[in-house]
PDB file of C-alpha atoms in Angstrom:
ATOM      1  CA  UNK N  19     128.167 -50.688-121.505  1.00  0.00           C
ATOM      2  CA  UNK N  20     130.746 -51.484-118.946  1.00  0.00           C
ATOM      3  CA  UNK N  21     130.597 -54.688-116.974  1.00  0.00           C
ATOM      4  CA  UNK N  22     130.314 -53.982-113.152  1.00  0.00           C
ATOM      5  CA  UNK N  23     131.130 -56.102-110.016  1.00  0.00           C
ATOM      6  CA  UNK N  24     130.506 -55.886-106.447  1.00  0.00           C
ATOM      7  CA  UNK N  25     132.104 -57.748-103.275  1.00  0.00           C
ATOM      8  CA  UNK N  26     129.708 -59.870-101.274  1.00  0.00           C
ATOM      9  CA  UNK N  27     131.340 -61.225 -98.252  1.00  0.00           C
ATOM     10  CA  UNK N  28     135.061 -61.326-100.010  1.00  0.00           C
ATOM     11  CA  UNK N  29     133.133 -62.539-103.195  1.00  0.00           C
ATOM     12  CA  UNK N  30     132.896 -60.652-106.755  1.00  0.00           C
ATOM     13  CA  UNK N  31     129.857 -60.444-108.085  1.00  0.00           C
ATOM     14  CA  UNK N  32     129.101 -60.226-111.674  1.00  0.00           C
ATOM     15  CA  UNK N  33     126.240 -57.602-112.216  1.00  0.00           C
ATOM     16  CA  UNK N  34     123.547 -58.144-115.124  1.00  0.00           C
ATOM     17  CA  UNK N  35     122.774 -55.703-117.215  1.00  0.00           C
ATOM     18  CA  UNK N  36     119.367 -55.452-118.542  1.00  0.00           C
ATOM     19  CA  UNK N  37     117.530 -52.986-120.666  1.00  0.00           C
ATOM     20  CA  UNK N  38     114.111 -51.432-120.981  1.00  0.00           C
ATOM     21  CA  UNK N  39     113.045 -49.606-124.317  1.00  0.00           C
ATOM     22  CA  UNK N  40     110.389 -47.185-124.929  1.00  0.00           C
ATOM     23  CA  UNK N  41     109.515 -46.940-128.274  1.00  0.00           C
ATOM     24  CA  UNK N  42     106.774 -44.154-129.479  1.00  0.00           C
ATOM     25  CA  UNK N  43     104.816 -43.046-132.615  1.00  0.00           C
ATOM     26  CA  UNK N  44     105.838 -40.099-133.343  1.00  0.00           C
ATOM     27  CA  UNK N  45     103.208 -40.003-136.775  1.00  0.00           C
ATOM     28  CA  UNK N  46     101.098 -37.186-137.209  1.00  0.00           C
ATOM     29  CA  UNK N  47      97.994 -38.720-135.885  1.00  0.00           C
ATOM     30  CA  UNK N  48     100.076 -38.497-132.556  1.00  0.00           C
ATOM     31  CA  UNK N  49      99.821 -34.917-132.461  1.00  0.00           C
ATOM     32  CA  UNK N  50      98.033 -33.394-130.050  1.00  0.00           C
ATOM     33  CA  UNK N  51      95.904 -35.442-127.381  1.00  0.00           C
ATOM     34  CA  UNK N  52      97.260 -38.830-127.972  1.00  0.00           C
ATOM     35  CA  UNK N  53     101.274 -37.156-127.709  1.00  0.00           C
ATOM     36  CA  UNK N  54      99.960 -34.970-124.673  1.00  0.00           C
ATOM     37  CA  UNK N  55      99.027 -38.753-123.055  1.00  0.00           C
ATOM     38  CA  UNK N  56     102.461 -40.216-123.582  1.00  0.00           C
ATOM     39  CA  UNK N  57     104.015 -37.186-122.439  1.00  0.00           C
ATOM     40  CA  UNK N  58     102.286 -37.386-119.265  1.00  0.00           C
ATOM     41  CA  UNK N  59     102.709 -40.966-118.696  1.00  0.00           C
ATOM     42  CA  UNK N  60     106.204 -40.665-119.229  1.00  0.00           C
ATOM     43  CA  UNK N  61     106.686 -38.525-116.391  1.00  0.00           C
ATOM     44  CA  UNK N  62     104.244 -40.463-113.451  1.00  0.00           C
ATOM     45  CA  UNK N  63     106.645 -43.402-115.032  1.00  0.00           C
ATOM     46  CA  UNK N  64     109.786 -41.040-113.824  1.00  0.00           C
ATOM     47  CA  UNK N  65     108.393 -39.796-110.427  1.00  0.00           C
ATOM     48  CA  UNK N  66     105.554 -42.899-109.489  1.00  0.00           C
ATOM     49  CA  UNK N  67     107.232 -46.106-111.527  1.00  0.00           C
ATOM     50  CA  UNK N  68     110.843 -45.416-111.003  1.00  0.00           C
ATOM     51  CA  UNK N  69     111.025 -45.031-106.884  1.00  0.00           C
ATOM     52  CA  UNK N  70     109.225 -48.233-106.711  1.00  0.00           C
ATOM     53  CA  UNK N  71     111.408 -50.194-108.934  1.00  0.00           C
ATOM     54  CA  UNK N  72     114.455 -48.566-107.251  1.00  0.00           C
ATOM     55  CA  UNK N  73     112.813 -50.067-103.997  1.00  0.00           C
ATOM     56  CA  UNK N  74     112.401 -53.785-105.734  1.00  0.00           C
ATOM     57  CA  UNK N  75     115.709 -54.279-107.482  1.00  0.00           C
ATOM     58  CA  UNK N  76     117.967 -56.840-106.829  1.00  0.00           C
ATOM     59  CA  UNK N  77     121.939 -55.598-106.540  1.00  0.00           C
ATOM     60  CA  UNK N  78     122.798 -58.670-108.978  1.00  0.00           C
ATOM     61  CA  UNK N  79     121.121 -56.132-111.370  1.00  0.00           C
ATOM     62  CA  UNK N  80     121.325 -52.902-113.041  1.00  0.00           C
ATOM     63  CA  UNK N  81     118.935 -51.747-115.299  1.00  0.00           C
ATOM     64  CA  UNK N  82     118.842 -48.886-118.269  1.00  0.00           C
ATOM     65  CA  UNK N  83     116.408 -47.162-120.054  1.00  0.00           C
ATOM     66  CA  UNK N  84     116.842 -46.218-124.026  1.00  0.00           C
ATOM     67  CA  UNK N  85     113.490 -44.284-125.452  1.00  0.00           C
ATOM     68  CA  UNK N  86     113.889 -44.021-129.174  1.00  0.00           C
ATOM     69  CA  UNK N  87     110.732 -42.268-131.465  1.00  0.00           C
ATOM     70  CA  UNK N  88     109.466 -42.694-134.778  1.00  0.00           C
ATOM     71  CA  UNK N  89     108.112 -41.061-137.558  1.00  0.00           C
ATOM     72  CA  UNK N  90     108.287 -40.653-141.498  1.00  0.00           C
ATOM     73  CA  UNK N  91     108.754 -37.364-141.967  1.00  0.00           C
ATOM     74  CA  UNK N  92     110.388 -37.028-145.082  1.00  0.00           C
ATOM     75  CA  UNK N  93     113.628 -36.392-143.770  1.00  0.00           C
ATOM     76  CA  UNK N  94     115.177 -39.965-144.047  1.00  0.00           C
ATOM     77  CA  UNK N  95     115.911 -39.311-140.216  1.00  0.00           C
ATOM     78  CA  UNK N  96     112.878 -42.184-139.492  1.00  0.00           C
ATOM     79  CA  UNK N  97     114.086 -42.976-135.642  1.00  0.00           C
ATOM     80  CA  UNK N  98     115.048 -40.629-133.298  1.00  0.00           C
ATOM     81  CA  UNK N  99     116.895 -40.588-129.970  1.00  0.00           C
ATOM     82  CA  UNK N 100     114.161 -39.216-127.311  1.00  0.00           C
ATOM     83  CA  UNK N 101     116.625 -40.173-124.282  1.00  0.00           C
ATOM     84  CA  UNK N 102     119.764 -42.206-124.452  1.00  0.00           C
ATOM     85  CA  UNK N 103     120.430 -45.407-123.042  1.00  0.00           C
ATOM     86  CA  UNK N 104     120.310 -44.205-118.858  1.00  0.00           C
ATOM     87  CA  UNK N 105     121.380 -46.078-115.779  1.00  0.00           C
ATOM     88  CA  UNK N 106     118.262 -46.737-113.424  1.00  0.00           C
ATOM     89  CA  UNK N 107     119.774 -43.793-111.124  1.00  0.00           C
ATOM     90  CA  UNK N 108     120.426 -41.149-113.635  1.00  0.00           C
ATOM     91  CA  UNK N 109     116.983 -41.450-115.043  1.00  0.00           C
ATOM     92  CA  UNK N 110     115.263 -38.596-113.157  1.00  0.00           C
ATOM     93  CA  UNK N 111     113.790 -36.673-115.654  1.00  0.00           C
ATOM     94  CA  UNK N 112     111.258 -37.412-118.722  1.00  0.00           C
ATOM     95  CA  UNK N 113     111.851 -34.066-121.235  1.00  0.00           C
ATOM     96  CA  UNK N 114     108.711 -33.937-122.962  1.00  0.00           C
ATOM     97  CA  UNK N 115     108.819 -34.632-126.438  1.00  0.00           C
ATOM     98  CA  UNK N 116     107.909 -31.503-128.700  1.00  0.00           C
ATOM     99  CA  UNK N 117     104.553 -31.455-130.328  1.00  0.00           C
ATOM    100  CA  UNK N 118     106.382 -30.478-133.501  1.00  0.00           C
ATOM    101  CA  UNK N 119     107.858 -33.821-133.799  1.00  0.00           C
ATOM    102  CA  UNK N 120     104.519 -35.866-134.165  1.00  0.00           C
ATOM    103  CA  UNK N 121     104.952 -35.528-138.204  1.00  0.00           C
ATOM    104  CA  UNK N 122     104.432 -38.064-141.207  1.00  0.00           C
ATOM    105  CA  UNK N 123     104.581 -41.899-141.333  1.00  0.00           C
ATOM    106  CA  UNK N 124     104.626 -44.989-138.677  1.00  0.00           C
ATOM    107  CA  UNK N 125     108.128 -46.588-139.889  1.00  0.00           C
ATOM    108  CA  UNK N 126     107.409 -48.773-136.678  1.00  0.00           C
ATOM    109  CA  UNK N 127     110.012 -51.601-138.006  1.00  0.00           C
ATOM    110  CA  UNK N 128     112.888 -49.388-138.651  1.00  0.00           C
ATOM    111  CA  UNK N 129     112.201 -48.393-135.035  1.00  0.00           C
ATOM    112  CA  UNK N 130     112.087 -52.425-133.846  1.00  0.00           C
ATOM    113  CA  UNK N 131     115.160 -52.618-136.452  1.00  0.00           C
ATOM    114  CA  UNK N 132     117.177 -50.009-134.336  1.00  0.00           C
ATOM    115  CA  UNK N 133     116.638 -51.734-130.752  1.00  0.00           C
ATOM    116  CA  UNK N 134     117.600 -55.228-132.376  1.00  0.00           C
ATOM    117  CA  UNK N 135     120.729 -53.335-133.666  1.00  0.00           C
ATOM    118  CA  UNK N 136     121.348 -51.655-130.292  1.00  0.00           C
ATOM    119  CA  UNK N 137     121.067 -55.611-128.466  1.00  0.00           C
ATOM    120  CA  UNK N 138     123.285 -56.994-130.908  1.00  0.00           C
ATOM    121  CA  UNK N 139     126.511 -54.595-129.723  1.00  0.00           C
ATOM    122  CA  UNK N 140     125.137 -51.102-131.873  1.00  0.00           C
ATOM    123  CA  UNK N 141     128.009 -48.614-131.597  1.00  0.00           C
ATOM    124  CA  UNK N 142     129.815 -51.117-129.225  1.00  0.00           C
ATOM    125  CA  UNK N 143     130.395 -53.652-132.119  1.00  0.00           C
ATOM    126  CA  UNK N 144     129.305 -56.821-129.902  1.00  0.00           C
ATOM    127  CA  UNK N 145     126.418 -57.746-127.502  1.00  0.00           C
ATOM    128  CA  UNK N 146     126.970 -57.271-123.750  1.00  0.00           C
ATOM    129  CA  UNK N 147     128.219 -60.437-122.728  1.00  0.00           C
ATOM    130  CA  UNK N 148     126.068 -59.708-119.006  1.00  0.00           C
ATOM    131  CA  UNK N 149     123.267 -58.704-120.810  1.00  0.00           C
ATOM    132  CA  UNK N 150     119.797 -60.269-119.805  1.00  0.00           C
ATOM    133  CA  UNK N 151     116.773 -60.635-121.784  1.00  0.00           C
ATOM    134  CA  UNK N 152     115.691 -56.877-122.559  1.00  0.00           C
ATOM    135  CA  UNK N 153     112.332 -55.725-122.032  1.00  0.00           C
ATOM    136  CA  UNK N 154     110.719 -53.272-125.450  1.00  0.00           C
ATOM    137  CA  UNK N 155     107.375 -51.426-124.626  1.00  0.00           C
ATOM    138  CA  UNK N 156     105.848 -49.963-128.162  1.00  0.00           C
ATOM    139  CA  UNK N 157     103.553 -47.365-127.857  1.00  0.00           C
ATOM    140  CA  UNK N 158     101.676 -46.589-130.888  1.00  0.00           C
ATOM    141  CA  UNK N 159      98.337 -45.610-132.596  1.00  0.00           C
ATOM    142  CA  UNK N 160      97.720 -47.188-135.812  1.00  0.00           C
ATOM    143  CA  UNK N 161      99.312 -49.738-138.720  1.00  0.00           C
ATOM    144  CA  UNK N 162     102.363 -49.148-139.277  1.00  0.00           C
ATOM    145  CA  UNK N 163     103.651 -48.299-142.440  1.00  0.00           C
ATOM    146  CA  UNK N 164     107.462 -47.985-143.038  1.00  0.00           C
ATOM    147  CA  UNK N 165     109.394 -50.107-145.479  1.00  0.00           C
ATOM    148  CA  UNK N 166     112.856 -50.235-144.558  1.00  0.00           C
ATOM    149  CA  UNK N 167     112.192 -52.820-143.275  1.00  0.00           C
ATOM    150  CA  UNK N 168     108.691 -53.356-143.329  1.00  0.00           C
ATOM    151  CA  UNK N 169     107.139 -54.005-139.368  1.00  0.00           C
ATOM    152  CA  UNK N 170     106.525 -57.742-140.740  1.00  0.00           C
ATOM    153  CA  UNK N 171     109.857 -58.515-141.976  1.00  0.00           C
ATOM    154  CA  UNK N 172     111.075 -57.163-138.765  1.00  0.00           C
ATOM    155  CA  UNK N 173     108.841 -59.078-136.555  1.00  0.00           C
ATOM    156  CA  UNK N 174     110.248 -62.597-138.354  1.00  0.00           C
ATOM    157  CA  UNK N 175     113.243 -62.248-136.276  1.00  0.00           C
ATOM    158  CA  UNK N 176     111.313 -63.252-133.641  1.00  0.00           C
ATOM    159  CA  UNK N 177     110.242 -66.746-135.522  1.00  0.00           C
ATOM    160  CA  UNK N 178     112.371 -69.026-134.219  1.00  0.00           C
ATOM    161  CA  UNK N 179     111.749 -71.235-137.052  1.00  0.00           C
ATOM    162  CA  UNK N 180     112.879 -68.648-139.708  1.00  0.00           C
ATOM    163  CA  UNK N 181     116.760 -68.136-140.660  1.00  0.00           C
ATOM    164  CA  UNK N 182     116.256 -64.619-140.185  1.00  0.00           C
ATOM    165  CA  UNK N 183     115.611 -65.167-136.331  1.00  0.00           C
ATOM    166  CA  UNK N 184     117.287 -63.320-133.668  1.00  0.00           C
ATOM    167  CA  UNK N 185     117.714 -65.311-130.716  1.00  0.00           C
ATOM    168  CA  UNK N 186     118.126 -62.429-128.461  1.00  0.00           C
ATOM    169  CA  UNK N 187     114.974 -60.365-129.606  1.00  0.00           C
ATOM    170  CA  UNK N 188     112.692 -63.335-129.880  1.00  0.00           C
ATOM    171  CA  UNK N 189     113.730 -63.858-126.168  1.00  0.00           C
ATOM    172  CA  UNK N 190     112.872 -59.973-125.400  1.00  0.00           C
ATOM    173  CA  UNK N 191     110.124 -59.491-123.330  1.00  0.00           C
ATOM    174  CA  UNK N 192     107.615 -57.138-125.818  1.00  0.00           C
ATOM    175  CA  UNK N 193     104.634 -55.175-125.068  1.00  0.00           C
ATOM    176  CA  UNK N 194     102.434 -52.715-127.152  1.00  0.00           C
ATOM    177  CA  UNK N 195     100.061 -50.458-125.807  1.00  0.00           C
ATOM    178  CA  UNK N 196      96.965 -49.422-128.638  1.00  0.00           C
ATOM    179  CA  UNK N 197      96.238 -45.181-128.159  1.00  0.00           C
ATOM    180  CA  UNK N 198      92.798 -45.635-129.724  1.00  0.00           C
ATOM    181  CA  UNK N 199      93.704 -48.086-132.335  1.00  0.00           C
ATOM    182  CA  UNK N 200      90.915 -49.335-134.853  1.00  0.00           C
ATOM    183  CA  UNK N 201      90.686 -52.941-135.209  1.00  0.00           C
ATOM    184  CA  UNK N 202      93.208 -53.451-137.911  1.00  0.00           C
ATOM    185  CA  UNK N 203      95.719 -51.491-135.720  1.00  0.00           C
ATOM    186  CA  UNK N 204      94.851 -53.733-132.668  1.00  0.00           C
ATOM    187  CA  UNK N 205      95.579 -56.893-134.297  1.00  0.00           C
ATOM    188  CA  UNK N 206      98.410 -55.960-135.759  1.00  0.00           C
ATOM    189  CA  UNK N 207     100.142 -54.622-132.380  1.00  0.00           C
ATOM    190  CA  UNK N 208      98.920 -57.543-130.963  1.00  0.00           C
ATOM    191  CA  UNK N 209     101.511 -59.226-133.255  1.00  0.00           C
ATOM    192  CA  UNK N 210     104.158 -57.624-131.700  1.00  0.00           C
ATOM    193  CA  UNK N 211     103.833 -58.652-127.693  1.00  0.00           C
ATOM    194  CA  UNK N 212     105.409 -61.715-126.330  1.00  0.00           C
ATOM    195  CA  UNK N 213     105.300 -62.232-122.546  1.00  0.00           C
ATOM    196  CA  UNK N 214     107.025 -64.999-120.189  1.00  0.00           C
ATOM    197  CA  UNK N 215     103.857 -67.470-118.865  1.00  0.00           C
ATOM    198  CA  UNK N 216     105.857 -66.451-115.874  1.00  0.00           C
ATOM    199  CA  UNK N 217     105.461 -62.794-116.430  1.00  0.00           C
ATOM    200  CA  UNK N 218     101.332 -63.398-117.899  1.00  0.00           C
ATOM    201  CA  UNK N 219     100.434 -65.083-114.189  1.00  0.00           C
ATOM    202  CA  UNK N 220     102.076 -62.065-112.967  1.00  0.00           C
ATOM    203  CA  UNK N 221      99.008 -59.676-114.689  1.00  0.00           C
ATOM    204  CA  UNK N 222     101.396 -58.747-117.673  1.00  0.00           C
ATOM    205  CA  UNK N 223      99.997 -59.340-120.942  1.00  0.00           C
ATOM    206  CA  UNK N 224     101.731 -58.269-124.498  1.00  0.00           C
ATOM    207  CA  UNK N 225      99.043 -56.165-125.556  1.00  0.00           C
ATOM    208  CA  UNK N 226      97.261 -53.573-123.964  1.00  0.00           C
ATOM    209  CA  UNK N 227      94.464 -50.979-125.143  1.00  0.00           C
ATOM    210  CA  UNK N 228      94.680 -47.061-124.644  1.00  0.00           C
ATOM    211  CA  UNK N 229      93.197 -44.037-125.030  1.00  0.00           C
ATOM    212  CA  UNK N 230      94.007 -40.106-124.700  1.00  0.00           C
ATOM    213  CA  UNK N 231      90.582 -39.723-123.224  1.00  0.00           C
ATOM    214  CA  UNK N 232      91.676 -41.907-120.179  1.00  0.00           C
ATOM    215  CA  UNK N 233      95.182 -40.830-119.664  1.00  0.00           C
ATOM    216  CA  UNK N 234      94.998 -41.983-115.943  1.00  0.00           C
ATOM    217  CA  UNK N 235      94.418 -45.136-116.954  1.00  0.00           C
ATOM    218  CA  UNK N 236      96.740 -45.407-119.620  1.00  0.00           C
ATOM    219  CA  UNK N 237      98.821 -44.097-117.081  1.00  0.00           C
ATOM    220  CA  UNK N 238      98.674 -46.868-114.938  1.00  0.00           C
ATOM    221  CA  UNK N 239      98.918 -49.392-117.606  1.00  0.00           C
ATOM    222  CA  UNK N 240     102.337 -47.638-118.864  1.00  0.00           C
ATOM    223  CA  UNK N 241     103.738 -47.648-115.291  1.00  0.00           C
ATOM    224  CA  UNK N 242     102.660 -51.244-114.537  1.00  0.00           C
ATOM    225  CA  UNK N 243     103.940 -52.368-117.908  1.00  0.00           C
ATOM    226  CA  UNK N 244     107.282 -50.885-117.185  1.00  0.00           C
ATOM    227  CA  UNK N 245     107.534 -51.994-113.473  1.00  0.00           C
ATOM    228  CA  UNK N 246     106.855 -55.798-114.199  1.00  0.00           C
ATOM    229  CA  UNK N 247     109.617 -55.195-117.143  1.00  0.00           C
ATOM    230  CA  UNK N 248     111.798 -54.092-114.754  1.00  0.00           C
ATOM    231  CA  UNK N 249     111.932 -57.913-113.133  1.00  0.00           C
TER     232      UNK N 249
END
């Protein structure tokens, strides 16, 4: 990611760079209603949440979006590129995912594995030296289930008291959203989100439940979610 500047009043200005993840289940109990719900959420996020965040951003900052899925499929192809890493003004479509690709497994770590790899410099061999904290919104349905690595063993990177902590992730702003999750799935999402206080006495909190059978509410939690994210 290239480093941009603007003048201010005969003064450069170094622009941030800060990134918002999707990640989504892409598991066979996805299929159908509960993939028809993200797909449509996706897109009031493109045409409802975008325009407003356009209309709120500072010019100290510009912001991407990366959505990556996953799914245990048997392929050993376990996270998938839904829509590349996209500048805030390119990002003007949502192409719905197809409902052949809700198949298998929740390898939900190797997904969380794959955006810690992409903030510590992925493909560009070194973190973005303007990089802020990034913002990761999981959307999922049930325990995950993957073991390379195993949704635990990825989640102690965000221990700070644990060697295998990575400063950047632990600092990531994180939020799941539950599609109909039983209570073993809720508490292990739970696990996952990690919100400023700044950002909780804003209304964001790191966990959220969902359902397909409300999509307009789960809707306006996704859209929410991703403006506040956007700050």
């Amino acid at each position: 990611m290239k480093t941009k500047k603007f003048i201010l009043q005969g003064e450069k200005i170094m622009i941030q760079n800060k990134t918002i993840y999707f990640l989504i289940d892409c598991s066979g109990s996805m299929y159908g209603s509960r993939g028809d719900a993200v797909n449509t959420a996706m897109q009031k996020v493109v045409y409802e949440a975008l325009p407003e965040i356009r209309s709120k951003k500072s010019d100290d900052l510009a912001l991407y979006f990366m959505a990556l899925g996953f799914a245990d499929n048997g392929t050993g192809n376990n996270v998938i590129e839904l829509m590349p890493k996209t500048a805030l003004d390119d990002f003007n479509q949502w192409d719905d995912i197809d409902p052949e690709t809700f198949n298998g497994g929740t390898p939900t770590g190797e997904a969380i594995q794959a955006v810690i790899d992409d903030i510590l410099g992925g493909t560009r061999g070194e973190p973005d030296k303007n990089a802020v904290s990034p913002a990761i919104i999981l959307i999922s349905d049930g325990l995950p289930n993957g073991k390379n690595p195993t949704y635990e063993e990825v989640l102690e990177k965000a221990d700070k008291t644990s060697k295998k902590c990575v400063s950047a992730f632990r600092r990531a702003l994180r939020v799941a959203l539950g599609i109909s999750v039983d209570d073993a799935g809720r508490e292990s999402l739970k696990k996952f989100g990690s919100v400023s206080k700044k950002m909780s006495d804003a209304g964001l909190s790191g966990y959220y439940d969902c359902s397909e059978e409300y999509v307009d509410e789960f809707v306006e939690i996704l859209k929410s979610a991703t403006v506040k994210a956007s700050e």
